[in-house]
Coordinates of N, CA and C in Angstrom, one line a residue:
M1 N -22.2 5.3 -20.5 CA -21.8 3.9 -20.5 C -22.2 3.4 -19.1
H2 N -22.5 2.1 -19.1 CA -22.8 1.4 -17.8 C -21.6 1.6 -16.8
Q3 N -22.0 1.7 -15.6 CA -20.9 1.8 -14.6 C -20.4 0.4 -14.2
L4 N -19.2 0.4 -13.7 CA -18.6 -0.8 -13.2 C -19.0 -0.9 -11.7
T5 N -19.6 -2.1 -11.4 CA -20.0 -2.3 -10.0 C -19.1 -3.5 -9.4
I6 N -18.5 -3.2 -8.3 CA -17.7 -4.2 -7.6 C -18.1 -4.2 -6.1
A7 N -18.5 -5.4 -5.7 CA -18.9 -5.5 -4.3 C -20.0 -4.5 -3.9
G8 N -20.9 -4.3 -4.8 CA -22.1 -3.4 -4.6 C -21.8 -1.9 -4.7
K9 N -20.6 -1.5 -5.1 CA -20.3 -0.1 -5.3 C -20.1 0.2 -6.7
A10 N -20.7 1.3 -7.2 CA -20.6 1.6 -8.7 C -19.5 2.6 -8.9
Y11 N -18.7 2.4 -10.0 CA -17.6 3.3 -10.4 C -17.8 3.8 -11.8
R12 N -17.5 5.1 -12.0 CA -17.6 5.6 -13.4 C -16.5 5.1 -14.3
S13 N -15.3 5.0 -13.7 CA -14.1 4.7 -14.4 C -13.9 3.1 -14.4
R14 N -13.5 2.6 -15.5 CA -13.2 1.2 -15.6 C -11.7 1.0 -15.6
L15 N -10.9 2.0 -15.4 CA -9.5 1.9 -15.3 C -9.1 1.9 -13.8
L16 N -8.4 0.9 -13.4 CA -7.8 0.8 -12.1 C -6.3 0.9 -12.2
V17 N -5.7 1.6 -11.2 CA -4.3 1.9 -11.4 C -3.5 1.6 -10.1
G18 N -2.2 1.2 -10.3 CA -1.3 1.0 -9.2 C -0.7 2.3 -8.8
T19 N 0.1 2.3 -7.7 CA 0.7 3.5 -7.1 C 2.2 3.3 -6.9
G20 N 2.8 2.3 -7.5 CA 4.2 2.1 -7.3 C 5.0 2.6 -8.5
K21 N 6.3 2.8 -8.3 CA 7.3 3.1 -9.4 C 7.3 4.5 -9.8
Y22 N 6.5 5.4 -9.2 CA 6.6 6.8 -9.6 C 7.8 7.5 -8.8
K23 N 8.2 8.6 -9.3 CA 9.4 9.3 -8.7 C 9.1 9.8 -7.3
D24 N 7.8 10.2 -7.1 CA 7.4 10.7 -5.8 C 5.8 10.7 -5.7
F25 N 5.3 11.0 -4.6 CA 3.8 11.0 -4.4 C 3.1 12.0 -5.2
A26 N 3.8 13.2 -5.5 CA 3.2 14.2 -6.3 C 3.0 13.7 -7.7
E27 N 4.0 13.0 -8.3 CA 3.8 12.4 -9.6 C 2.7 11.3 -9.6
T28 N 2.7 10.6 -8.5 CA 1.7 9.5 -8.4 C 0.3 10.2 -8.5
R29 N 0.1 11.2 -7.7 CA -1.2 11.8 -7.7 C -1.6 12.5 -9.0
A30 N -0.6 13.1 -9.7 CA -0.9 13.7 -11.0 C -1.3 12.7 -12.0
A31 N -0.6 11.6 -12.0 CA -0.9 10.5 -13.0 C -2.3 9.9 -12.8
I32 N -2.6 9.7 -11.5 CA -3.9 9.1 -11.2 C -5.0 10.1 -11.5
D33 N -4.8 11.3 -11.3 CA -5.8 12.3 -11.7 C -6.0 12.3 -13.2
A34 N -4.9 12.2 -13.9 CA -5.0 12.2 -15.4 C -5.7 10.9 -15.9
S35 N -5.6 9.8 -15.1 CA -6.2 8.5 -15.6 C -7.7 8.5 -15.3
G36 N -8.1 9.3 -14.4 CA -9.6 9.3 -14.0 C -9.9 8.1 -13.1
A37 N -9.0 7.3 -12.7 CA -9.2 6.1 -11.9 C -9.8 6.5 -10.6
E38 N -10.7 5.7 -10.1 CA -11.3 5.9 -8.8 C -10.8 4.8 -7.8
I39 N -10.4 3.7 -8.3 CA -9.8 2.6 -7.5 C -8.3 2.6 -7.7
V40 N -7.5 2.7 -6.6 CA -6.1 2.7 -6.7 C -5.6 1.6 -5.8
T41 N -4.7 0.8 -6.3 CA -4.2 -0.4 -5.6 C -2.8 0.0 -4.9
V42 N -2.6 -0.6 -3.7 CA -1.4 -0.2 -2.9 C -0.8 -1.5 -2.5
A43 N 0.5 -1.7 -2.7 CA 1.3 -2.8 -2.3 C 1.6 -2.6 -0.8
I44 N 0.9 -3.3 0.1 CA 1.0 -3.1 1.5 C 2.4 -3.4 2.0
R45 N 3.1 -4.3 1.4 CA 4.5 -4.7 1.9 C 5.5 -3.7 1.4
R46 N 5.2 -2.8 0.5 CA 6.2 -1.9 -0.1 C 5.8 -0.4 0.1
T47 N 4.6 -0.1 0.5 CA 4.2 1.3 0.6 C 3.7 1.6 2.0
N48 N 4.0 2.7 2.5 CA 3.6 3.1 3.8 C 2.2 3.8 3.7
I49 N 1.3 3.1 4.4 CA -0.1 3.7 4.5 C -0.4 3.9 6.0
G50 N 0.7 4.0 6.8 CA 0.5 4.2 8.3 C 1.3 3.2 9.1
Q51 N 1.9 2.2 8.4 CA 2.7 1.2 9.2 C 3.9 1.9 9.9
D52 N 4.5 3.0 9.3 CA 5.6 3.7 9.9 C 5.2 5.2 9.9
A53 N 4.9 5.6 11.1 CA 4.5 7.0 11.3 C 5.6 8.0 11.0
S54 N 6.9 7.6 11.0 CA 8.0 8.5 10.7 C 8.2 8.8 9.2
Q55 N 7.5 8.0 8.4 CA 7.7 8.1 6.9 C 6.5 8.7 6.2
P56 N 6.7 9.3 5.0 CA 5.6 9.9 4.3 C 4.5 8.8 4.1
N57 N 3.3 9.2 4.2 CA 2.1 8.3 4.1 C 1.4 8.6 2.7
L58 N 1.3 7.5 1.9 CA 0.7 7.6 0.6 C -0.8 8.1 0.8
L59 N -1.4 7.8 1.8 CA -2.8 8.3 2.0 C -2.9 9.8 2.2
D60 N -1.8 10.5 2.4 CA -1.9 11.9 2.4 C -2.0 12.5 1.0
A61 N -1.5 11.7 0.0 CA -1.6 12.1 -1.4 C -2.8 11.6 -2.0
L62 N -3.3 10.4 -1.5 CA -4.4 9.7 -2.1 C -5.4 9.4 -1.0
P63 N -6.1 10.4 -0.4 CA -6.9 10.1 0.7 C -8.1 9.2 0.4
P64 N -8.4 8.3 1.3 CA -9.6 7.4 1.1 C -10.9 8.1 0.9
S65 N -11.0 9.3 1.3 CA -12.2 10.1 1.1 C -12.4 10.4 -0.4
Q66 N -11.3 10.3 -1.2 CA -11.4 10.6 -2.7 C -11.3 9.4 -3.5
F67 N -10.6 8.4 -3.0 CA -10.3 7.2 -3.8 C -10.7 5.9 -3.0
T68 N -11.1 4.9 -3.7 CA -11.2 3.6 -3.1 C -9.8 2.9 -3.1
I69 N -9.3 2.7 -1.9 CA -8.0 2.1 -1.7 C -8.1 0.6 -1.8
L70 N -7.3 0.0 -2.7 CA -7.3 -1.4 -2.9 C -6.0 -2.0 -2.4
P71 N -5.9 -2.4 -1.1 CA -4.6 -3.0 -0.7 C -4.4 -4.3 -1.4
N72 N -3.1 -4.5 -1.8 CA -2.8 -5.8 -2.5 C -1.6 -6.5 -1.8
T73 N -1.4 -7.7 -2.2 CA -0.4 -8.6 -1.5 C 0.8 -8.8 -2.4
A74 N 1.1 -7.9 -3.2 CA 2.3 -8.0 -4.1 C 3.5 -8.4 -3.2
G75 N 4.3 -9.4 -3.7 CA 5.5 -9.8 -2.9 C 5.2 -11.0 -2.0
C76 N 3.9 -11.5 -2.0 CA 3.6 -12.6 -1.1 C 3.7 -13.9 -2.0
Y77 N 4.3 -15.0 -1.4 CA 4.5 -16.2 -2.1 C 3.7 -17.4 -1.5
T78 N 3.0 -17.1 -0.4 CA 2.3 -18.2 0.3 C 0.9 -17.6 0.7
A79 N -0.1 -18.5 0.8 CA -1.4 -18.1 1.3 C -1.3 -17.4 2.6
D80 N -0.5 -18.0 3.5 CA -0.4 -17.5 4.9 C 0.1 -16.0 4.9
D81 N 1.1 -15.8 4.1 CA 1.7 -14.4 4.0 C 0.6 -13.4 3.4
A82 N -0.1 -13.9 2.4 CA -1.1 -13.0 1.8 C -2.2 -12.7 2.8
V83 N -2.7 -13.7 3.5 CA -3.8 -13.4 4.5 C -3.3 -12.5 5.6
R84 N -2.1 -12.8 6.1 CA -1.5 -11.9 7.2 C -1.4 -10.5 6.7
T85 N -1.0 -10.3 5.5 CA -0.8 -8.9 4.9 C -2.1 -8.2 4.8
L86 N -3.1 -8.9 4.4 CA -4.4 -8.2 4.2 C -5.2 -8.0 5.5
R87 N -4.9 -8.8 6.5 CA -5.5 -8.5 7.8 C -4.8 -7.2 8.4
L88 N -3.5 -7.0 8.2 CA -2.9 -5.8 8.6 C -3.5 -4.6 7.8
A89 N -3.7 -4.8 6.5 CA -4.2 -3.7 5.7 C -5.6 -3.3 6.2
R90 N -6.4 -4.3 6.6 CA -7.8 -4.0 7.1 C -7.7 -3.2 8.4
E91 N -6.7 -3.4 9.2 CA -6.6 -2.6 10.4 C -6.2 -1.2 10.1
L92 N -5.2 -1.1 9.2 CA -4.7 0.3 8.8 C -5.8 1.1 8.1
L93 N -6.8 0.4 7.5 CA -7.8 1.1 6.7 C -9.2 1.1 7.4
D94 N -9.1 1.0 8.7 CA -10.4 1.1 9.5 C -11.4 0.1 9.1
G95 N -11.0 -1.2 8.8 CA -12.0 -2.2 8.6 C -12.4 -2.4 7.1
H96 N -11.8 -1.6 6.2 CA -12.1 -1.6 4.8 C -11.9 -3.1 4.2
P97 N -13.0 -3.7 3.7 CA -12.9 -5.1 3.4 C -12.4 -5.4 1.9
L98 N -12.5 -4.4 1.0 CA -12.1 -4.7 -0.4 C -10.6 -4.8 -0.4
C99 N -10.2 -5.9 -1.2 CA -8.7 -6.1 -1.2 C -8.4 -6.8 -2.6
K100 N -7.1 -6.8 -2.9 CA -6.6 -7.5 -4.1 C -5.7 -8.6 -3.6
L101 N -6.1 -9.8 -3.9 CA -5.2 -11.0 -3.5 C -4.3 -11.3 -4.7
E102 N -3.0 -11.5 -4.3 CA -2.0 -11.8 -5.3 C -1.0 -12.7 -4.6
V103 N -0.9 -14.0 -5.0 CA 0.0 -14.9 -4.5 C 0.9 -15.4 -5.6
L104 N 2.2 -15.1 -5.6 CA 3.1 -15.4 -6.7 C 3.7 -16.7 -6.6
G105 N 4.1 -17.3 -7.8 CA 4.7 -18.6 -7.9 C 6.2 -18.6 -7.9
D106 N 6.8 -17.6 -8.5 CA 8.3 -17.5 -8.5 C 8.7 -16.1 -8.8
P107 N 9.9 -15.7 -8.4 CA 10.3 -14.3 -8.6 C 10.7 -13.9 -10.0
T108 N 10.8 -14.9 -10.9 CA 11.2 -14.6 -12.2 C 10.1 -14.2 -13.1
S109 N 9.1 -15.1 -13.1 CA 7.9 -14.8 -14.0 C 6.8 -14.0 -13.3
L110 N 6.8 -14.0 -12.0 CA 5.7 -13.5 -11.2 C 4.4 -14.1 -11.5
F111 N 4.4 -15.3 -12.1 CA 3.1 -15.9 -12.4 C 2.4 -16.3 -11.1
P112 N 1.1 -16.3 -11.1 CA 0.4 -16.6 -9.9 C 0.5 -18.1 -9.5
N113 N 0.6 -18.3 -8.2 CA 0.6 -19.7 -7.6 C -0.9 -20.0 -7.4
M114 N -1.5 -20.7 -8.3 CA -3.0 -20.9 -8.2 C -3.4 -21.7 -7.0
P115 N -2.7 -22.8 -6.6 CA -3.2 -23.6 -5.4 C -3.1 -22.7 -4.2
E116 N -2.1 -21.9 -4.0 CA -2.0 -21.0 -2.8 C -3.0 -19.8 -3.0
T117 N -3.3 -19.4 -4.2 CA -4.3 -18.3 -4.4 C -5.6 -18.8 -4.0
L118 N -6.0 -20.0 -4.4 CA -7.3 -20.6 -4.0 C -7.4 -20.7 -2.5
K119 N -6.4 -21.2 -1.9 CA -6.4 -21.4 -0.4 C -6.6 -20.1 0.3
A120 N -5.8 -19.1 -0.1 CA -5.9 -17.8 0.5 C -7.3 -17.2 0.3
A121 N -7.8 -17.3 -0.9 CA -9.2 -16.8 -1.2 C -10.2 -17.4 -0.3
E122 N -10.2 -18.6 -0.1 CA -11.2 -19.3 0.7 C -11.1 -18.7 2.2
T123 N -9.9 -18.5 2.7 CA -9.8 -18.0 4.0 C -10.3 -16.5 4.1
L124 N -9.9 -15.7 3.1 CA -10.3 -14.3 3.2 C -11.8 -14.1 3.0
V125 N -12.4 -14.9 2.1 CA -13.8 -14.7 1.9 C -14.6 -15.1 3.2
K126 N -14.1 -16.2 3.9 CA -14.7 -16.6 5.1 C -14.5 -15.6 6.2
D127 N -13.4 -14.8 6.1 CA -13.1 -13.8 7.0 C -13.8 -12.4 6.8
G128 N -14.6 -12.4 5.7 CA -15.4 -11.2 5.5 C -14.8 -10.2 4.5
F129 N -13.7 -10.6 3.9 CA -13.1 -9.7 2.8 C -13.9 -9.8 1.5
H130 N -13.8 -8.7 0.8 CA -14.3 -8.7 -0.6 C -13.1 -8.8 -1.5
V131 N -12.9 -10.0 -2.1 CA -11.6 -10.3 -2.7 C -11.7 -10.2 -4.2
M132 N -10.8 -9.3 -4.7 CA -10.5 -9.2 -6.1 C -9.2 -10.0 -6.2
V133 N -9.1 -10.9 -7.3 CA -8.0 -11.8 -7.2 C -7.3 -11.9 -8.6
Y134 N -6.0 -11.7 -8.5 CA -5.0 -11.9 -9.6 C -4.9 -13.4 -9.9
C135 N -5.1 -13.8 -11.2 CA -5.0 -15.2 -11.4 C -4.5 -15.4 -12.8
S136 N -4.2 -16.7 -13.1 CA -3.8 -17.1 -14.5 C -5.0 -16.9 -15.4
D137 N -4.8 -17.0 -16.7 CA -5.9 -16.9 -17.7 C -6.5 -18.2 -18.0
D138 N -6.7 -19.0 -16.9 CA -7.3 -20.4 -17.0 C -8.8 -20.3 -16.7
P139 N -9.7 -20.5 -17.6 CA -11.1 -20.4 -17.3 C -11.6 -21.2 -16.1
I140 N -11.0 -22.4 -16.0 CA -11.5 -23.3 -14.9 C -11.1 -22.7 -13.5
Q141 N -9.8 -22.2 -13.4 CA -9.4 -21.6 -12.1 C -10.2 -20.3 -11.8
A142 N -10.5 -19.6 -12.9 CA -11.2 -18.3 -12.7 C -12.6 -18.7 -12.1
K143 N -13.3 -19.7 -12.7 CA -14.6 -20.1 -12.2 C -14.5 -20.6 -10.8
M144 N -13.5 -21.3 -10.4 CA -13.3 -21.8 -9.1 C -13.2 -20.6 -8.1
L145 N -12.5 -19.6 -8.5 CA -12.4 -18.4 -7.6 C -13.7 -17.7 -7.4
E146 N -14.5 -17.6 -8.5 CA -15.8 -17.0 -8.5 C -16.7 -17.8 -7.5
E147 N -16.7 -19.1 -7.6 CA -17.5 -20.0 -6.8 C -17.1 -19.9 -5.3
I148 N -15.9 -19.6 -5.0 CA -15.4 -19.4 -3.6 C -16.1 -18.2 -3.1
G149 N -16.4 -17.2 -3.9 CA -17.0 -16.0 -3.5 C -16.2 -14.7 -3.7
C150 N -15.2 -14.8 -4.6 CA -14.4 -13.6 -5.0 C -15.3 -12.6 -5.7
V151 N -15.1 -11.3 -5.5 CA -16.0 -10.3 -6.1 C -15.6 -9.9 -7.5
A152 N -14.4 -10.3 -7.9 CA -13.8 -10.0 -9.2 C -12.7 -10.9 -9.5
V153 N -12.6 -11.4 -10.7 CA -11.4 -12.2 -11.1 C -10.5 -11.3 -12.1
M154 N -9.2 -11.5 -11.9 CA -8.3 -10.6 -12.6 C -7.2 -11.4 -13.3
P155 N -7.6 -11.9 -14.5 CA -6.6 -12.7 -15.2 C -5.5 -11.9 -15.8
L156 N -4.3 -12.4 -15.9 CA -3.2 -11.7 -16.5 C -3.4 -11.7 -18.0
A157 N -2.9 -10.6 -18.6 CA -2.9 -10.5 -20.1 C -1.6 -11.0 -20.6
S158 N -0.5 -10.8 -19.8 CA 0.8 -11.3 -20.0 C 1.6 -11.0 -18.7
L159 N 2.8 -11.3 -18.6 CA 3.5 -11.2 -17.3 C 3.5 -9.8 -16.7
I160 N 3.5 -9.8 -15.4 CA 3.5 -8.5 -14.7 C 4.7 -7.6 -15.2
G161 N 4.4 -6.4 -15.5 CA 5.5 -5.5 -15.9 C 6.1 -5.7 -17.2
S162 N 5.6 -6.7 -18.0 CA 6.3 -7.0 -19.3 C 5.9 -6.1 -20.4
G163 N 4.7 -5.5 -20.4 CA 4.2 -4.7 -21.4 C 4.0 -5.4 -22.7
M164 N 3.8 -6.7 -22.6 CA 3.6 -7.6 -23.8 C 2.2 -7.5 -24.4
G165 N 1.3 -7.0 -23.7 CA -0.1 -6.8 -24.2 C -0.9 -8.1 -24.0
I166 N -2.0 -8.2 -24.8 CA -2.9 -9.3 -24.7 C -2.4 -10.5 -25.5
L167 N -1.9 -11.5 -24.8 CA -1.3 -12.7 -25.5 C -2.2 -13.8 -25.8
N168 N -3.3 -13.9 -25.0 CA -4.2 -15.0 -25.3 C -5.7 -14.5 -25.2
P169 N -6.1 -13.8 -26.2 CA -7.5 -13.3 -26.2 C -8.6 -14.4 -26.1
W170 N -8.3 -15.6 -26.6 CA -9.3 -16.7 -26.6 C -9.6 -17.1 -25.1
N171 N -8.5 -17.2 -24.3 CA -8.8 -17.6 -22.9 C -9.5 -16.5 -22.2
L172 N -9.2 -15.2 -22.5 CA -9.9 -14.1 -21.8 C -11.4 -14.2 -22.2
R173 N -11.7 -14.5 -23.5 CA -13.1 -14.6 -23.9 C -13.8 -15.7 -23.2
L174 N -13.1 -16.8 -23.0 CA -13.7 -17.9 -22.3 C -14.1 -17.5 -20.8
I175 N -13.2 -16.9 -20.2 CA -13.4 -16.4 -18.8 C -14.6 -15.4 -18.8
I176 N -14.6 -14.5 -19.7 CA -15.6 -13.4 -19.7 C -17.0 -14.1 -20.0
D177 N -17.0 -15.0 -20.9 CA -18.3 -15.6 -21.3 C -18.9 -16.4 -20.2
N178 N -18.1 -16.9 -19.3 CA -18.6 -17.8 -18.2 C -18.7 -17.1 -16.8
A179 N -18.2 -15.8 -16.8 CA -18.2 -15.1 -15.5 C -19.5 -14.5 -15.1
K180 N -19.8 -14.5 -13.8 CA -20.9 -13.7 -13.3 C -20.4 -12.6 -12.4
V181 N -19.1 -12.4 -12.3 CA -18.5 -11.3 -11.6 C -17.6 -10.5 -12.5
P182 N -17.3 -9.3 -12.2 CA -16.4 -8.5 -13.2 C -15.1 -9.2 -13.5
V183 N -14.7 -9.1 -14.7 CA -13.4 -9.6 -15.2 C -12.5 -8.4 -15.5
I184 N -11.4 -8.3 -14.8 CA -10.6 -7.2 -15.0 C -9.2 -7.7 -15.3
V185 N -8.7 -7.3 -16.5 CA -7.4 -7.7 -16.9 C -6.3 -7.0 -16.0
D186 N -5.4 -7.8 -15.5 CA -4.4 -7.4 -14.6 C -3.1 -7.9 -15.0
A187 N -2.2 -7.0 -15.4 CA -0.8 -7.3 -15.8 C -0.6 -7.5 -17.3
G188 N 0.4 -6.9 -17.8 CA 0.9 -7.1 -19.1 C 0.5 -6.0 -20.1
V189 N -0.4 -5.1 -19.7 CA -0.8 -4.0 -20.6 C 0.4 -3.1 -20.8
G190 N 0.7 -2.7 -22.0 CA 1.9 -1.9 -22.3 C 1.6 -0.5 -22.8
T191 N 0.5 -0.4 -23.5 CA 0.1 0.9 -24.1 C -1.4 1.0 -24.2
A192 N -1.9 2.1 -24.7 CA -3.3 2.4 -24.7 C -4.1 1.4 -25.6
S193 N -3.5 1.0 -26.7 CA -4.2 0.0 -27.6 C -4.4 -1.3 -27.0
D194 N -3.4 -1.7 -26.1 CA -3.6 -3.0 -25.3 C -4.9 -2.9 -24.4
A195 N -5.0 -1.7 -23.8 CA -6.2 -1.5 -22.9 C -7.5 -1.6 -23.8
T196 N -7.4 -1.0 -24.9 CA -8.6 -1.0 -25.8 C -9.0 -2.4 -26.2
I197 N -8.0 -3.2 -26.6 CA -8.3 -4.6 -27.0 C -8.9 -5.3 -25.9
A198 N -8.4 -5.2 -24.7 CA -9.0 -5.9 -23.5 C -10.4 -5.5 -23.3
M199 N -10.7 -4.2 -23.5 CA -12.1 -3.8 -23.3 C -13.0 -4.2 -24.5
E200 N -12.4 -4.2 -25.7 CA -13.2 -4.7 -26.8 C -13.6 -6.2 -26.7
L201 N -12.7 -6.9 -26.0 CA -13.0 -8.4 -25.8 C -14.2 -8.5 -24.9
G202 N -14.5 -7.5 -24.1 CA -15.6 -7.6 -23.1 C -15.2 -7.6 -21.7
C203 N -13.9 -7.3 -21.4 CA -13.5 -7.2 -20.0 C -14.2 -6.0 -19.4
D204 N -14.4 -6.1 -18.1 CA -15.2 -5.1 -17.4 C -14.2 -3.9 -16.9
G205 N -12.9 -4.2 -17.0 CA -12.0 -3.2 -16.6 C -10.6 -3.6 -16.8
V206 N -9.7 -2.7 -16.6 CA -8.2 -3.0 -16.8 C -7.5 -2.4 -15.6
L207 N -6.6 -3.1 -15.0 CA -5.7 -2.6 -14.0 C -4.3 -2.6 -14.5
M208 N -3.6 -1.5 -14.2 CA -2.2 -1.4 -14.6 C -1.4 -0.5 -13.7
N209 N -0.1 -0.6 -13.8 CA 0.8 0.3 -13.0 C 2.0 0.7 -13.9
T210 N 2.8 -0.3 -14.2 CA 4.1 0.0 -14.9 C 3.9 0.7 -16.2
A211 N 2.9 0.3 -17.0 CA 2.7 1.0 -18.3 C 2.5 2.5 -18.2
I212 N 2.0 2.9 -17.0 CA 1.9 4.4 -16.8 C 3.2 4.9 -16.2
A213 N 3.5 4.3 -15.1 CA 4.6 4.8 -14.2 C 6.0 4.8 -15.0
H214 N 6.2 3.9 -15.9 CA 7.5 3.8 -16.6 C 7.4 4.4 -18.0
A215 N 6.3 5.0 -18.4 CA 6.3 5.8 -19.6 C 7.2 7.0 -19.5
K216 N 7.7 7.5 -20.7 CA 8.5 8.7 -20.6 C 7.8 9.9 -20.0
N217 N 6.5 9.9 -20.3 CA 5.6 11.0 -19.7 C 4.4 10.2 -19.0
P218 N 4.6 9.9 -17.7 CA 3.5 9.1 -17.1 C 2.1 9.8 -17.1
I219 N 2.1 11.1 -17.0 CA 0.8 11.8 -16.9 C 0.1 11.7 -18.2
L220 N 0.9 11.9 -19.3 CA 0.3 11.9 -20.6 C -0.2 10.4 -20.9
M221 N 0.6 9.4 -20.5 CA 0.2 8.0 -20.7 C -1.0 7.7 -19.9
A222 N -1.1 8.2 -18.7 CA -2.3 8.0 -17.9 C -3.6 8.5 -18.6
S223 N -3.5 9.7 -19.2 CA -4.6 10.2 -20.0 C -4.9 9.3 -21.2
A224 N -3.9 8.8 -21.9 CA -4.1 7.9 -23.0 C -4.8 6.7 -22.6
M225 N -4.4 6.1 -21.5 CA -5.0 4.9 -21.0 C -6.5 5.1 -20.7
K226 N -6.8 6.2 -20.1 CA -8.2 6.5 -19.8 C -9.0 6.5 -21.1
K227 N -8.5 7.1 -22.2 CA -9.2 7.2 -23.4 C -9.2 5.8 -24.1
G228 N -8.1 5.0 -23.9 CA -8.1 3.7 -24.5 C -9.2 2.8 -23.9
V229 N -9.3 2.9 -22.6 CA -10.4 2.0 -21.9 C -11.8 2.5 -22.4
E230 N -12.0 3.8 -22.4 CA -13.3 4.3 -22.8 C -13.6 3.9 -24.3
A231 N -12.6 4.0 -25.1 CA -12.9 3.6 -26.5 C -13.2 2.2 -26.7
G232 N -12.4 1.3 -26.0 CA -12.7 -0.1 -26.0 C -14.0 -0.5 -25.5
R233 N -14.5 0.2 -24.4 CA -15.8 -0.1 -23.9 C -16.9 0.3 -24.9
E234 N -16.7 1.4 -25.5 CA -17.7 1.9 -26.4 C -17.8 1.0 -27.6
A235 N -16.6 0.5 -28.1 CA -16.6 -0.4 -29.3 C -17.2 -1.7 -28.9
F236 N -17.0 -2.2 -27.7 CA -17.6 -3.5 -27.3 C -19.2 -3.3 -27.2
L237 N -19.6 -2.2 -26.7 CA -21.1 -2.0 -26.6 C -21.7 -1.8 -28.0
A238 N -21.0 -1.2 -28.9 CA -21.5 -0.9 -30.2 C -21.6 -2.2 -31.0
G239 N -20.6 -3.1 -30.8 CA -20.7 -4.4 -31.5 C -19.8 -4.3 -32.8
R240 N -18.8 -5.1 -32.9 CA -17.9 -5.1 -34.0 C -18.6 -5.7 -35.3
M241 N -18.3 -5.1 -36.4 CA -18.8 -5.7 -37.7 C -18.2 -7.0 -37.9
P242 N -18.8 -7.9 -38.6 CA -18.3 -9.3 -38.9 C -17.0 -9.2 -39.7
R243 N -16.1 -10.0 -39.5 CA -14.9 -10.1 -40.4 C -15.3 -10.9 -41.6
K244 N -14.8 -10.4 -42.8 CA -15.1 -11.1 -44.0 C -13.8 -11.5 -44.7
L245 N -13.4 -12.7 -44.6 CA -12.1 -13.1 -45.3 C -12.4 -13.3 -46.8
Y246 N -11.5 -12.7 -47.6 CA -11.5 -12.9 -49.0 C -12.7 -12.4 -49.7
S247 N -13.4 -11.4 -49.1 CA -14.6 -10.9 -49.7 C -14.8 -9.4 -49.4
A248 N -14.6 -8.6 -50.4 CA -14.8 -7.2 -50.3 C -16.3 -6.8 -50.3
D249 N -16.6 -5.6 -49.7 CA -17.9 -5.2 -49.6 C -17.9 -3.7 -49.8
P250 N -18.3 -3.1 -50.9 CA -18.2 -1.7 -51.2 C -18.9 -0.9 -50.1
S251 N -18.3 0.3 -49.8 CA -18.9 1.1 -48.7 C -20.2 1.9 -49.2
S252 N -20.3 2.1 -50.5 CA -21.4 2.9 -51.1 C -22.3 1.9 -51.8
P253 N -23.6 2.3 -52.0 CA -24.6 1.4 -52.7 C -24.1 1.0 -54.1
T254 N -24.5 -0.2 -54.5 CA -24.1 -0.7 -55.8 C -25.2 -0.6 -56.9
S255 N -26.4 -0.1 -56.5 CA -27.5 0.1 -57.4 C -27.7 1.5 -57.7
G256 N -28.3 1.9 -58.8 CA -28.6 3.3 -59.2 C -27.3 4.1 -59.5
L257 N -26.3 3.4 -60.0 CA -25.1 4.2 -60.3 C -25.2 5.0 -61.6
I258 N -24.6 6.1 -61.7 CA -24.6 6.9 -62.9 C -24.1 6.1 -64.1
G259 N -24.9 6.1 -65.1 CA -24.4 5.4 -66.3 C -24.7 3.9 -66.3
S260 N -25.4 3.4 -65.2 CA -25.7 2.0 -65.2 C -27.1 1.7 -65.8

């Protein structure tokens, strides 16, 4: 399969995973290994990657030499907070420019605040960051983020942590059809079939956390998600047969039948 390329770097896996909500770093590492993910996202405001030298450091379990660390701004509600958080992350990661921007609108829905997201994206791109950005499934907003210079747009499938799956496939298709940067579904995936549907629509990748971390068996679910993404990608490349409403089509030939 074609590789996923983000900001000039190619990845074999199209599954991106979060690192929160696991019982400990050992389980985090085991699940990520099972997922096959090469990009792992880290909530800078909630996870220690060196801010506190007295506490366990996630990077000891997930070293940057083995994974692309994608710092994110989960928990930020203004552009200023998001920019400040990612500048701290860049210092902690020795100048690493790739980041995930996420500016939330309210604590209940965790829906993105798009005006603040656009404002933060403009600042970060000018500051030299390679910005992957969580956004609404609005094709116009997604195109605006691409034109600002974001390296990937990440529309939600449904609300963060809801597990509701792909609620608006038509909007995702509009975003995909008009995008010149990778489109990665972020938020709402609940199980492997949701990941498959996202990939069958033509998404370039899927990012998830809760669907794996809150499964009864996170490591087994991580493995299932890996296969779901791969199956969806292969089905997209193979091309779906046309749907035929009210019209059957026999699987076997209709000519040359015995007795005809």
